Amino acid sequence: MAASSRGMTGAGWRWLAAICMLALLASACGGDDDTGDGSSPPAASAPSQDSEDAPDTPPSDSQDDQPGDQESRDADEEPSEPSAAPTLPDEEPPPSEPDEIYGGTLVFALESETTGGWNPITTSAATSGHIVLRQLYDPLVIEGADGEAIPFLLESFSPNDDYTEWTFTLRPGITFHDGLPVNSAALVRHLEELGNATLSRLAIEEAEIQSFEAIDDLTVKVNLGKTFVDFPLGFTSAGGFLASPGMHDLGTDSARNPIGTGPFMLEEWVEHEVTRLVRNPNYWRTDAEGRQLPYLDAIEFRPIEDDEGRYNTLRAGDVDASVDNGGRRVDEYNEGFKTYWQGGQYSATTSVLMNTSRPPFDNLEMRRALAQCTDRQTLNTVLWDGQPPASGPFSPGTPGHLEDSGFPDYDPDAGRAVFERLGAPSFDIITTVTTLDLLQAELLVQMWGECGLDVGINQMLQTEAVTTAVFGNFSVFVAVNHSGYSLAMERFWWHSGYSPPPPVPAINFGRVADPRIDAALDEVITTDDEERQRELAEEVNRAFAEGVYNIWLYHSRWLIAAHHHVNGVDTVTLPEGGAHPKIFLGRVFLAETWLDEG
């Protein structure tokens, strides 16, 4: 194949912003991540095919750290919240499960519909959307359990000495669902499409892309205008989901015709009812023992936006598994189902995000007063079994976490005095459409009302809520975000360069403009020193506490709950081995999930 090259001029730089925007945008409403803390035992053998060399024992399903289950963690890991959550009593280990075979359909309840469709470059997907996308596409790069980037669809990536040039090499012999080869031409087309994506307009020039070129059939070289140490981590999610050039040729129809390399292919999509995926017979990955993936014949995803309805549907046996992000049913889930909880490290943080670009919260005193009027411990007792309030955006065990960041304490008298002096504002709180979110908003409204504020509740579908935040059409917005996996990737949410004034769209939803935060985010992309990266994250944490840009509530613990006939939900066999954080950002790969026979 002849080598090809593309220079980046005009809007071409926007492609990196599109990568990071697409990788991160949805988690602002949908939530977040997991740890890879080593607490779960490795999976045993996977389900057997009908063959002579089928194993005698099946895989054993592991459970991630349940809230409050401290003994199951590695001795050197910091405890994760919620510290006061209930634990299960000691039980005898379950009996060995029988051998299983390939096949079956998994019915999986999601918390939302992805109305923008299944082209990862053009859609805006919350956590549920990313769960579906991970079955249709493979990421070029995957997150490692120790905070590193690991090649996935890529065979390798490597920088030059100053991290201004990156070489990406794809794995050989992989094909898209339409039979086209995965090669450098497809990767170049992918980069071009990212550069043309509408969402790329939401960002400013970042990595100063000079050019990218295919130097052989599997290798692409990308030249940057500045150092970017964590550059590959921009390819771990939607911006790294490689699609067939044939899909891009479909234009707007690509949203309903996804063509990736993933373990499953789209068979049917009836919005707000079902997304049915079927097995990709030519999938390139195998399990740890070399057997073909995926195991399942099909997956049916059913969006159920009400968390109570989703729980009841699971309990009734109408679905096999479900995703959740709430702490009110810890005991019910742990006692009634197989539960796969994300660990404490790299957990997303739920917070009240204030719009600093317009009154009343362009005023630091007003932001601080609202924080002082927020009884975060009481809210956490109701919603998350009493876990201590978050002190900042980073959960325990995550670089940047501080036990005491300097965030204002609950002091309603002090907050009320400010509002009496400056005037009590009236505004709406923006949140998404679930029973849990409504309860959370009602608690906040009650607390703020006791300080003399008149606050309404405006519930929206997740896609609408994200759009509202992007355009700055809010005063207060409840967000779930910031895993802290990479401070460099957080810059897209926090750097002032991403906060143009409304109505210009912004990834920096709160329009934060803080010189200390900017300085830390500018430096972190230039250093690979882990200790310095930690120091910079701590500086960001303290600056957020001083500026009170967010009211930090709690660290979200995503959960996948499943009936006992469902196995291998949290299993991911990496091509060269190694560990991936389980239930990362609330998202799972289901290629190694299997069902008991009958």
Coordinates of C-alpha atoms in Angstrom, one line a residue:
M1 CA 0.0 0.0 0.0
A2 CA 1.3 3.4 -0.8
A3 CA 2.0 5.6 2.2
S4 CA -0.4 8.4 2.7
S5 CA -0.1 11.7 4.7
R6 CA -2.5 14.2 6.0
G7 CA -1.5 17.7 7.2
M8 CA -3.5 19.3 9.9
T9 CA -4.6 22.9 9.1
G10 CA -7.5 25.1 10.1
A11 CA -10.0 22.9 12.0
G12 CA -7.8 19.8 11.7
W13 CA -6.4 20.2 15.2
R14 CA -9.8 19.6 16.6
W15 CA -9.5 15.8 16.3
L16 CA -7.7 15.3 19.6
A17 CA -10.3 17.3 21.4
A18 CA -12.9 15.1 19.7
I19 CA -11.1 12.0 21.1
C20 CA -11.1 13.3 24.6
M21 CA -14.5 14.9 24.4
L22 CA -16.1 11.7 23.1
A23 CA -14.1 9.6 25.6
L24 CA -15.2 11.7 28.6
L25 CA -18.3 13.7 27.8
A26 CA -21.0 11.2 28.7
S27 CA -19.6 10.4 32.1
A28 CA -20.5 13.9 33.2
C29 CA -24.1 12.6 33.5
G30 CA -23.7 8.9 33.4
G31 CA -21.0 8.2 35.9
D32 CA -17.8 6.3 36.1
D33 CA -15.3 3.7 37.0
D34 CA -13.4 0.9 38.7
T35 CA -10.1 0.1 40.2
G36 CA -8.2 -3.0 39.2
D37 CA -7.1 -3.4 42.8
G38 CA -6.5 -7.1 42.7
S39 CA -9.2 -7.8 45.1
S40 CA -11.0 -10.3 42.9
P41 CA -9.5 -13.7 42.3
P42 CA -8.5 -14.5 38.7
A43 CA -11.2 -16.2 36.7
A44 CA -10.8 -20.0 36.4
S45 CA -11.5 -21.7 33.1
A46 CA -14.1 -20.3 30.8
P47 CA -17.1 -22.0 29.4
S48 CA -16.3 -25.0 27.2
Q49 CA -17.3 -25.6 23.6
D50 CA -18.6 -29.0 22.5
S51 CA -15.2 -30.4 21.9
E52 CA -13.0 -33.2 23.1
D53 CA -10.5 -30.8 24.9
A54 CA -13.2 -29.0 26.8
P55 CA -12.1 -28.3 30.4
D56 CA -13.5 -30.1 33.3
T57 CA -14.2 -27.0 35.4
P58 CA -15.9 -23.8 34.5
P59 CA -14.8 -20.2 35.2
S60 CA -15.5 -19.0 38.7
D61 CA -17.2 -15.6 38.8
S62 CA -15.5 -13.1 41.0
Q63 CA -17.0 -10.1 42.7
D64 CA -15.3 -6.7 42.9
D65 CA -15.0 -5.1 46.2
Q66 CA -18.4 -4.7 47.7
P67 CA -18.9 -1.5 49.7
G68 CA -17.5 -2.0 53.2
D69 CA -15.7 -5.2 52.3
Q70 CA -12.2 -4.2 53.4
E71 CA -10.7 -7.7 54.1
S72 CA -10.9 -8.6 50.4
R73 CA -8.4 -5.9 49.3
D74 CA -4.7 -6.2 48.9
A75 CA -2.9 -5.3 52.1
D76 CA -1.2 -2.3 50.5
E77 CA -4.3 -0.7 49.1
E78 CA -6.0 2.2 50.9
P79 CA -9.6 1.5 52.1
S80 CA -12.3 2.7 49.8
E81 CA -15.7 4.2 50.6
P82 CA -18.4 3.8 51.6
S83 CA -16.8 2.8 54.9
A84 CA -20.1 2.3 56.7
A85 CA -21.8 0.2 54.1
P86 CA -23.2 -3.1 55.2
T87 CA -21.3 -6.3 54.5
L88 CA -22.5 -9.8 53.9
P89 CA -22.0 -12.4 56.7
D90 CA -19.3 -15.1 56.3
E91 CA -20.7 -17.8 54.1
E92 CA -19.5 -21.2 52.9
P93 CA -18.0 -21.0 49.4
P94 CA -20.6 -21.9 46.7
P95 CA -20.4 -25.4 45.1
S96 CA -18.5 -25.8 41.9
E97 CA -20.6 -24.9 38.9
P98 CA -21.0 -27.4 36.0
D99 CA -19.4 -27.1 32.7
E100 CA -21.1 -24.7 30.3
I101 CA -21.2 -24.4 26.5
Y102 CA -21.2 -21.5 24.1
G103 CA -24.5 -19.8 23.3
G104 CA -27.5 -18.1 24.8
T105 CA -28.8 -14.6 24.9
L106 CA -28.0 -12.2 27.7
V107 CA -30.8 -9.7 28.5
F108 CA -29.1 -6.6 30.1
A109 CA -30.9 -3.6 31.6
L110 CA -29.4 -0.2 31.0
E111 CA -30.0 3.1 32.8
S112 CA -30.5 5.1 29.6
E113 CA -31.0 5.1 25.8
T114 CA -28.3 6.4 23.5
T115 CA -30.5 8.4 21.2
G116 CA -27.6 9.6 19.1
G117 CA -26.9 6.1 17.7
W118 CA -23.9 3.9 17.5
N119 CA -21.3 5.9 15.5
P120 CA -18.8 6.5 18.4
I121 CA -17.5 9.7 16.8
T122 CA -20.8 11.5 16.4
T123 CA -22.9 10.2 19.3
S124 CA -23.1 11.4 22.9
A125 CA -23.1 8.3 25.1
A126 CA -23.6 8.0 28.8
T127 CA -22.3 5.0 30.7
S128 CA -25.0 2.8 29.3
G129 CA -24.1 3.8 25.8
H130 CA -20.5 3.0 26.4
I131 CA -21.5 -0.5 27.6
V132 CA -23.1 -1.1 24.2
L133 CA -20.3 0.6 22.2
R134 CA -17.7 -1.7 23.9
Q135 CA -19.5 -4.7 22.4
L136 CA -19.6 -3.2 18.9
Y137 CA -16.0 -1.8 18.8
D138 CA -12.6 -2.4 20.3
P139 CA -10.6 0.5 21.7
L140 CA -7.2 1.1 20.2
V141 CA -5.8 1.3 23.7
I142 CA -7.1 0.1 27.1
E143 CA -6.6 1.3 30.6
G144 CA -4.3 -0.9 32.8
A145 CA -5.0 -1.7 36.4
D146 CA -1.9 0.3 37.5
G147 CA -2.8 3.5 35.7
E148 CA -0.9 2.7 32.5
A149 CA -2.1 2.7 28.9
I150 CA -2.0 -0.8 27.2
P151 CA -2.3 -1.6 23.5
F152 CA -5.5 -3.4 22.6
L153 CA -6.5 -3.1 19.0
L154 CA -3.1 -1.6 18.5
E155 CA -0.2 -4.0 18.8
S156 CA 2.0 -1.2 20.1
F157 CA 2.5 2.5 20.5
S158 CA 5.7 4.4 21.1
P159 CA 6.8 8.0 21.5
N160 CA 10.0 9.8 20.5
D161 CA 12.2 11.1 23.3
D162 CA 10.2 14.3 24.0
Y163 CA 6.7 12.8 23.4
T164 CA 6.0 15.0 20.4
E165 CA 5.8 12.1 17.9
W166 CA 3.9 8.9 18.4
T167 CA 3.9 5.7 16.3
F168 CA 0.9 3.5 16.3
T169 CA 1.0 -0.1 15.0
L170 CA -2.1 -2.1 14.5
R171 CA -2.4 -5.9 15.0
P172 CA -2.3 -7.9 11.8
G173 CA -5.1 -10.1 10.5
I174 CA -8.1 -8.3 12.0
T175 CA -11.2 -7.5 9.9
F176 CA -14.2 -5.2 10.5
H177 CA -17.7 -6.6 10.6
D178 CA -18.1 -5.9 6.9
G179 CA -15.0 -7.9 6.0
L180 CA -12.7 -4.9 5.3
P181 CA -9.2 -5.1 6.7
V182 CA -8.1 -3.2 9.8
N183 CA -5.1 -1.3 8.5
S184 CA -3.3 2.0 8.5
A185 CA -5.7 3.4 5.8
A186 CA -8.6 2.7 8.2
L187 CA -6.8 4.4 11.1
V188 CA -6.0 7.4 8.9
R189 CA -9.7 7.6 7.9
H190 CA -10.6 7.4 11.6
L191 CA -8.4 10.4 12.4
E192 CA -9.8 12.3 9.5
E193 CA -13.4 11.7 10.8
L194 CA -12.4 12.8 14.3
G195 CA -11.1 16.0 12.8
N196 CA -14.4 16.6 11.0
A197 CA -16.7 15.7 13.9
T198 CA -19.2 18.2 15.2
L199 CA -18.2 17.7 18.8
S200 CA -14.6 18.7 18.0
R201 CA -15.9 22.3 17.8
L202 CA -16.4 22.1 21.5
A203 CA -12.7 22.3 22.2
I204 CA -9.7 24.5 21.3
E205 CA -6.3 23.5 19.9
E206 CA -4.7 21.1 22.3
A207 CA -1.9 18.8 21.0
E208 CA -1.1 21.0 18.0
I209 CA -1.3 18.1 15.6
Q210 CA 1.1 18.8 12.7
S211 CA 0.4 15.7 10.6
F212 CA -0.4 12.0 10.6
E213 CA 0.8 9.5 8.0
A214 CA 0.6 5.8 7.2
I215 CA 4.2 4.6 6.9
D216 CA 3.2 1.0 6.1
D217 CA 0.1 -1.2 6.0
L218 CA -0.3 -1.3 9.7
T219 CA 1.6 1.7 11.1
V220 CA 0.6 5.3 11.4
K221 CA 2.9 8.1 12.7
V222 CA 1.3 11.2 14.4
N223 CA 3.4 14.4 14.8
L224 CA 2.4 16.8 17.6
G225 CA 3.4 20.4 18.1
K226 CA 4.1 19.9 21.8
T227 CA 4.9 17.3 24.4
F228 CA 1.9 15.1 25.4
V229 CA 2.9 12.3 27.7
D230 CA -0.5 10.7 28.2
F231 CA -1.5 11.0 24.5
P232 CA -2.5 7.2 24.1
L233 CA -5.0 7.5 26.8
G234 CA -7.1 9.6 24.5
F235 CA -7.8 6.4 22.5
T236 CA -9.2 4.3 25.4
S237 CA -12.8 5.1 24.8
A238 CA -15.1 6.4 22.1
G239 CA -12.4 8.4 20.3
G240 CA -10.4 5.1 20.1
F241 CA -13.2 2.9 18.8
L242 CA -12.0 2.1 15.3
A243 CA -14.8 1.8 12.8
S244 CA -14.8 0.6 9.2
P245 CA -14.3 3.1 6.4
G246 CA -17.4 1.6 5.0
M247 CA -19.4 2.8 8.0
H248 CA -18.1 6.4 7.6
D249 CA -19.1 6.3 3.9
L250 CA -22.7 6.0 5.1
G251 CA -22.7 9.5 6.5
T252 CA -25.5 10.2 8.8
D253 CA -26.8 6.7 8.3
S254 CA -23.7 5.4 10.2
A255 CA -25.5 6.1 13.5
R256 CA -27.9 3.2 12.7
N257 CA -25.3 1.0 11.0
P258 CA -22.3 0.6 13.3
I259 CA -19.4 -1.4 11.8
G260 CA -16.6 -2.1 14.2
T261 CA -14.3 -4.9 15.1
G262 CA -16.0 -5.9 18.3
P263 CA -17.3 -9.2 19.5
F264 CA -20.9 -8.4 18.6
M265 CA -22.7 -6.8 15.7
L266 CA -25.9 -4.8 15.6
E267 CA -29.0 -6.8 14.5
E268 CA -31.8 -4.5 15.7
W269 CA -32.3 -1.2 17.3
V270 CA -35.7 -0.1 18.5
E271 CA -35.2 3.2 20.4
H272 CA -36.2 3.1 24.0
E273 CA -37.1 -0.6 23.7
V274 CA -34.2 -2.9 22.7
T275 CA -30.8 -2.9 21.1
R276 CA -30.0 -6.5 20.0
L277 CA -26.5 -7.5 19.2
V278 CA -25.4 -10.9 17.7
R279 CA -22.2 -12.8 17.8
N280 CA -19.4 -11.7 15.5
P281 CA -18.2 -15.1 14.1
N282 CA -14.9 -13.7 13.0
Y283 CA -13.9 -11.9 16.2
W284 CA -10.1 -11.7 16.6
R285 CA -9.8 -12.2 20.4
T286 CA -9.5 -15.5 22.4
D287 CA -9.8 -16.2 26.1
A288 CA -6.9 -17.0 28.4
E289 CA -6.8 -20.6 27.1
G290 CA -6.9 -19.7 23.4
R291 CA -10.6 -20.3 22.8
Q292 CA -12.7 -18.2 20.4
L293 CA -14.6 -15.3 21.8
P294 CA -17.4 -14.3 22.4
Y295 CA -19.2 -17.0 24.2
L296 CA -22.8 -15.6 23.9
D297 CA -24.9 -15.8 20.8
A298 CA -26.6 -12.5 21.4
I299 CA -27.2 -9.6 23.9
E300 CA -30.4 -7.7 24.2
F301 CA -29.9 -4.3 25.9
R302 CA -33.1 -2.8 27.3
P303 CA -33.1 0.8 28.6
I304 CA -34.9 1.3 31.8
E305 CA -34.2 4.9 33.1
D306 CA -36.0 4.6 36.4
D307 CA -33.7 2.9 38.9
E308 CA -36.5 1.4 40.9
G309 CA -38.1 0.0 37.8
R310 CA -34.7 -1.4 36.7
Y311 CA -34.2 -3.1 40.1
N312 CA -37.7 -4.6 40.1
T313 CA -37.3 -5.8 36.5
L314 CA -34.1 -7.6 37.6
R315 CA -35.7 -9.0 40.7
A316 CA -38.6 -10.3 38.7
G317 CA -36.2 -12.2 36.4
D318 CA -37.3 -10.3 33.3
V319 CA -33.6 -9.4 32.7
D320 CA -30.4 -11.3 33.4
A321 CA -28.3 -8.4 34.5
S322 CA -28.5 -4.7 35.2
V323 CA -26.2 -1.7 35.7
D324 CA -26.8 0.7 38.7
N325 CA -25.1 3.6 40.3
G326 CA -26.7 4.1 43.7
G327 CA -26.1 3.0 47.3
R328 CA -29.6 2.6 48.7
R329 CA -29.9 -1.1 47.9
V330 CA -26.4 -2.4 48.8
D331 CA -27.8 -5.2 51.0
E332 CA -30.6 -6.2 48.5
Y333 CA -28.2 -6.4 45.6
N334 CA -25.5 -8.2 47.6
E335 CA -27.9 -10.8 49.1
G336 CA -30.0 -11.4 46.0
F337 CA -27.6 -11.4 43.1
K338 CA -24.1 -11.8 41.9
T339 CA -22.7 -8.3 42.4
Y340 CA -19.7 -6.8 40.6
W341 CA -18.9 -3.5 42.4
Q342 CA -16.3 -1.2 41.1
G343 CA -13.4 -0.7 43.5
G344 CA -12.7 2.5 45.4
Q345 CA -9.7 3.7 43.4
Y346 CA -10.5 5.7 40.3
S347 CA -14.1 6.1 41.3
A348 CA -16.1 8.9 39.7
T349 CA -17.3 11.7 42.0
T350 CA -20.9 12.9 42.2
S351 CA -20.9 16.7 42.7
V352 CA -23.0 19.8 42.4
L353 CA -21.4 21.8 39.6
M354 CA -22.0 25.5 39.5
N355 CA -21.9 27.7 36.4
T356 CA -19.2 30.3 37.3
S357 CA -19.8 32.3 34.1
R358 CA -23.0 34.0 35.2
P359 CA -24.7 35.1 38.4
P360 CA -25.2 34.1 41.1
F361 CA -22.3 31.6 41.1
D362 CA -19.8 33.8 39.3
N363 CA -19.3 35.1 42.9
L364 CA -17.0 33.0 45.2
E365 CA -18.9 34.0 48.3
M366 CA -22.1 32.7 46.8
R367 CA -20.5 29.4 45.8
R368 CA -19.0 29.0 49.3
A369 CA -22.3 29.8 50.9
L370 CA -24.1 27.2 48.9
A371 CA -21.5 24.6 49.9
Q372 CA -21.9 25.6 53.6
C373 CA -25.7 25.1 53.2
T374 CA -25.2 21.5 51.9
D375 CA -25.4 18.8 54.5
R376 CA -23.3 16.3 52.6
Q377 CA -23.1 13.8 55.4
T378 CA -26.9 13.6 55.7
L379 CA -27.3 13.3 52.0
N380 CA -24.7 10.5 51.9
T381 CA -26.5 8.7 54.7
V382 CA -29.6 8.6 52.7
L383 CA -28.1 7.8 49.3
W384 CA -24.9 5.9 50.1
D385 CA -25.1 4.2 53.5
G386 CA -23.2 6.9 55.3
Q387 CA -19.9 7.1 53.4
P388 CA -17.9 10.2 54.3
P389 CA -18.4 13.2 52.0
A390 CA -15.9 13.5 49.2
S391 CA -13.2 16.0 50.0
G392 CA -12.5 16.6 46.3
P393 CA -12.7 15.1 42.8
F394 CA -10.3 12.1 43.5
S395 CA -11.4 9.0 45.4
P396 CA -9.2 7.3 48.0
G397 CA -6.2 5.5 46.5
T398 CA -6.3 7.8 43.4
P399 CA -3.4 10.2 42.8
G400 CA -4.5 13.6 44.1
H401 CA -6.8 12.4 46.9
L402 CA -6.5 14.4 50.1
E403 CA -8.2 13.6 53.3
D404 CA -8.6 17.3 54.0
S405 CA -8.4 19.5 50.9
G406 CA -9.7 22.6 52.7
F407 CA -13.2 22.3 51.3
P408 CA -15.8 24.3 53.3
D409 CA -17.5 22.4 56.2
Y410 CA -21.3 22.3 56.6
D411 CA -22.1 25.6 58.3
P412 CA -25.7 26.7 57.4
D413 CA -25.6 29.8 59.7
A414 CA -22.6 31.1 57.9
G415 CA -24.1 30.3 54.5
R416 CA -27.5 31.9 55.4
A417 CA -25.7 35.1 56.6
V418 CA -24.1 35.5 53.1
F419 CA -27.4 35.0 51.3
E420 CA -29.1 37.5 53.7
R421 CA -26.4 40.0 52.9
L422 CA -26.0 39.5 49.2
G423 CA -29.6 38.4 48.4
A424 CA -31.0 34.9 48.2
P425 CA -31.0 33.7 44.5
S426 CA -33.6 31.6 42.8
F427 CA -32.5 28.9 40.3
D428 CA -33.2 25.4 39.1
I429 CA -31.1 22.3 39.8
I430 CA -30.5 20.3 36.6
T431 CA -30.5 16.5 37.0
T432 CA -31.3 13.4 35.1
V433 CA -34.5 11.3 35.0
T434 CA -34.2 8.6 37.6
T435 CA -35.8 8.0 41.0
L436 CA -32.4 8.3 42.7
D437 CA -31.6 11.6 41.0
L438 CA -34.9 13.0 41.9
L439 CA -34.5 12.0 45.6
Q440 CA -31.0 13.5 45.5
A441 CA -32.3 16.8 44.1
E442 CA -35.2 16.9 46.6
L443 CA -32.7 16.6 49.5
L444 CA -30.6 19.4 48.1
V445 CA -33.5 21.7 47.5
Q446 CA -34.7 21.1 51.1
M447 CA -31.2 21.9 52.5
W448 CA -30.9 25.0 50.4
G449 CA -34.4 26.1 51.3
E450 CA -33.5 26.1 54.9
C451 CA -30.9 28.8 54.0
G452 CA -33.6 30.9 52.4
L453 CA -33.1 29.8 48.7
D454 CA -35.9 29.2 46.2
V455 CA -34.7 26.3 44.1
G456 CA -36.6 24.3 41.5
I457 CA -35.9 20.9 40.0
N458 CA -35.5 20.4 36.2
Q459 CA -35.1 16.7 35.3
M460 CA -33.9 15.8 31.8
L461 CA -32.9 12.8 29.8
Q462 CA -29.1 12.4 29.9
T463 CA -28.4 13.6 26.4
E464 CA -30.5 16.7 27.0
A465 CA -28.8 17.4 30.3
V466 CA -25.3 17.1 28.7
T467 CA -26.4 19.5 25.9
T468 CA -27.7 22.0 28.5
A469 CA -24.4 21.8 30.3
V470 CA -22.3 22.2 27.1
F471 CA -24.1 25.4 26.2
G472 CA -24.0 26.8 29.7
N473 CA -27.8 27.0 30.1
F474 CA -27.8 26.2 33.8
S475 CA -27.0 27.6 37.3
V476 CA -26.5 24.3 39.1
F477 CA -26.0 20.9 37.5
V478 CA -25.5 17.5 39.2
A479 CA -22.6 15.7 37.5
V480 CA -20.9 12.3 37.9
N481 CA -17.3 12.5 36.6
H482 CA -13.6 12.7 37.2
S483 CA -12.1 9.2 37.7
G484 CA -8.7 10.7 38.2
Y485 CA -7.2 7.9 36.1
S486 CA -5.2 10.5 34.3
L487 CA -4.9 14.2 35.3
A488 CA -3.9 15.0 31.8
M489 CA -7.3 13.8 30.5
E490 CA -9.1 15.8 33.2
R491 CA -7.7 19.0 31.6
F492 CA -10.5 18.9 29.1
W493 CA -13.0 19.4 31.9
W494 CA -11.1 22.0 33.9
H495 CA -8.7 24.0 31.9
S496 CA -9.8 27.6 31.2
G497 CA -9.0 27.1 27.5
Y498 CA -12.1 24.9 27.4
S499 CA -14.4 27.4 29.0
P500 CA -15.5 30.0 26.4
P501 CA -18.4 32.1 27.7
P502 CA -22.0 31.0 26.8
P503 CA -23.5 30.5 24.3
V504 CA -20.3 29.1 22.9
P505 CA -20.2 25.4 23.7
A506 CA -17.7 24.3 26.3
I507 CA -16.4 21.0 27.6
N508 CA -15.5 22.8 30.9
F509 CA -19.1 22.9 32.0
G510 CA -18.6 25.1 35.0
R511 CA -16.5 27.6 33.0
V512 CA -13.7 27.2 35.6
A513 CA -10.9 29.7 35.1
D514 CA -8.3 29.2 37.8
P515 CA -4.6 30.0 37.2
R516 CA -3.4 27.3 39.6
I517 CA -5.5 24.7 37.9
D518 CA -4.3 25.8 34.5
A519 CA -0.7 25.7 35.5
A520 CA -1.0 22.2 36.9
L521 CA -2.8 20.9 33.9
D522 CA -0.2 22.5 31.6
E523 CA 2.6 20.9 33.4
V524 CA 1.1 17.4 33.8
I525 CA 1.1 16.7 30.1
T526 CA 4.9 17.3 30.0
T527 CA 6.1 14.9 32.8
D528 CA 6.1 11.1 33.2
D529 CA 7.3 11.4 36.8
E530 CA 4.5 9.7 38.8
E531 CA 5.3 11.5 42.0
R532 CA 5.2 14.9 40.2
Q533 CA 1.9 13.9 38.6
R534 CA 0.5 13.2 42.1
E535 CA 1.7 16.5 43.4
L536 CA 0.0 18.3 40.6
A537 CA -3.2 16.5 41.2
E538 CA -3.1 17.4 44.8
E539 CA -2.6 21.1 43.8
V540 CA -5.6 20.9 41.6
N541 CA -7.6 19.4 44.5
R542 CA -6.7 22.3 46.8
A543 CA -7.5 24.9 44.1
F544 CA -10.9 23.4 43.7
A545 CA -11.5 23.5 47.4
E546 CA -10.4 27.2 47.6
G547 CA -12.5 28.2 44.5
V548 CA -15.5 26.1 45.5
Y549 CA -16.3 25.4 41.9
N550 CA -18.0 22.1 42.7
I551 CA -19.7 20.8 45.9
W552 CA -18.3 17.3 46.2
L553 CA -20.9 14.8 47.5
Y554 CA -19.7 11.2 47.2
H555 CA -17.6 8.8 45.2
S556 CA -19.9 6.7 43.0
R557 CA -19.5 2.9 43.1
W558 CA -20.9 1.5 39.9
L559 CA -22.5 -1.9 40.1
I560 CA -23.3 -4.7 37.7
A561 CA -25.9 -7.0 39.3
A562 CA -26.7 -10.4 37.7
H563 CA -28.7 -13.5 38.4
H564 CA -26.6 -16.5 39.4
H565 CA -26.8 -18.2 36.0
V566 CA -24.7 -15.3 34.5
N567 CA -21.0 -15.7 34.7
G568 CA -17.8 -13.9 33.7
V569 CA -19.2 -10.4 33.7
D570 CA -16.0 -8.8 34.9
T571 CA -13.6 -10.9 32.8
V572 CA -11.3 -9.3 30.2
T573 CA -8.4 -11.2 28.8
L574 CA -5.9 -8.7 27.4
P575 CA -4.0 -9.8 24.3
E576 CA -0.6 -9.8 26.0
G577 CA -1.9 -10.5 29.5
G578 CA -2.1 -8.0 32.3
A579 CA -5.0 -6.6 34.3
H580 CA -7.7 -4.1 33.3
P581 CA -9.8 -2.3 36.0
K582 CA -13.0 -4.2 36.3
I583 CA -16.3 -2.3 35.7
F584 CA -14.2 0.7 34.7
L585 CA -16.3 3.9 34.5
G586 CA -19.3 1.6 35.0
R587 CA -18.5 -0.1 31.7
V588 CA -17.9 -3.7 30.9
F589 CA -16.7 -5.9 28.1
L590 CA -19.1 -8.9 27.7
A591 CA -17.1 -11.0 25.3
E592 CA -16.3 -13.5 28.1
T593 CA -19.7 -13.5 29.7
W594 CA -21.6 -16.8 29.6
L595 CA -24.8 -18.4 30.8
D596 CA -25.5 -21.6 32.7
E597 CA -27.2 -24.2 30.5
G598 CA -30.9 -24.2 30.9

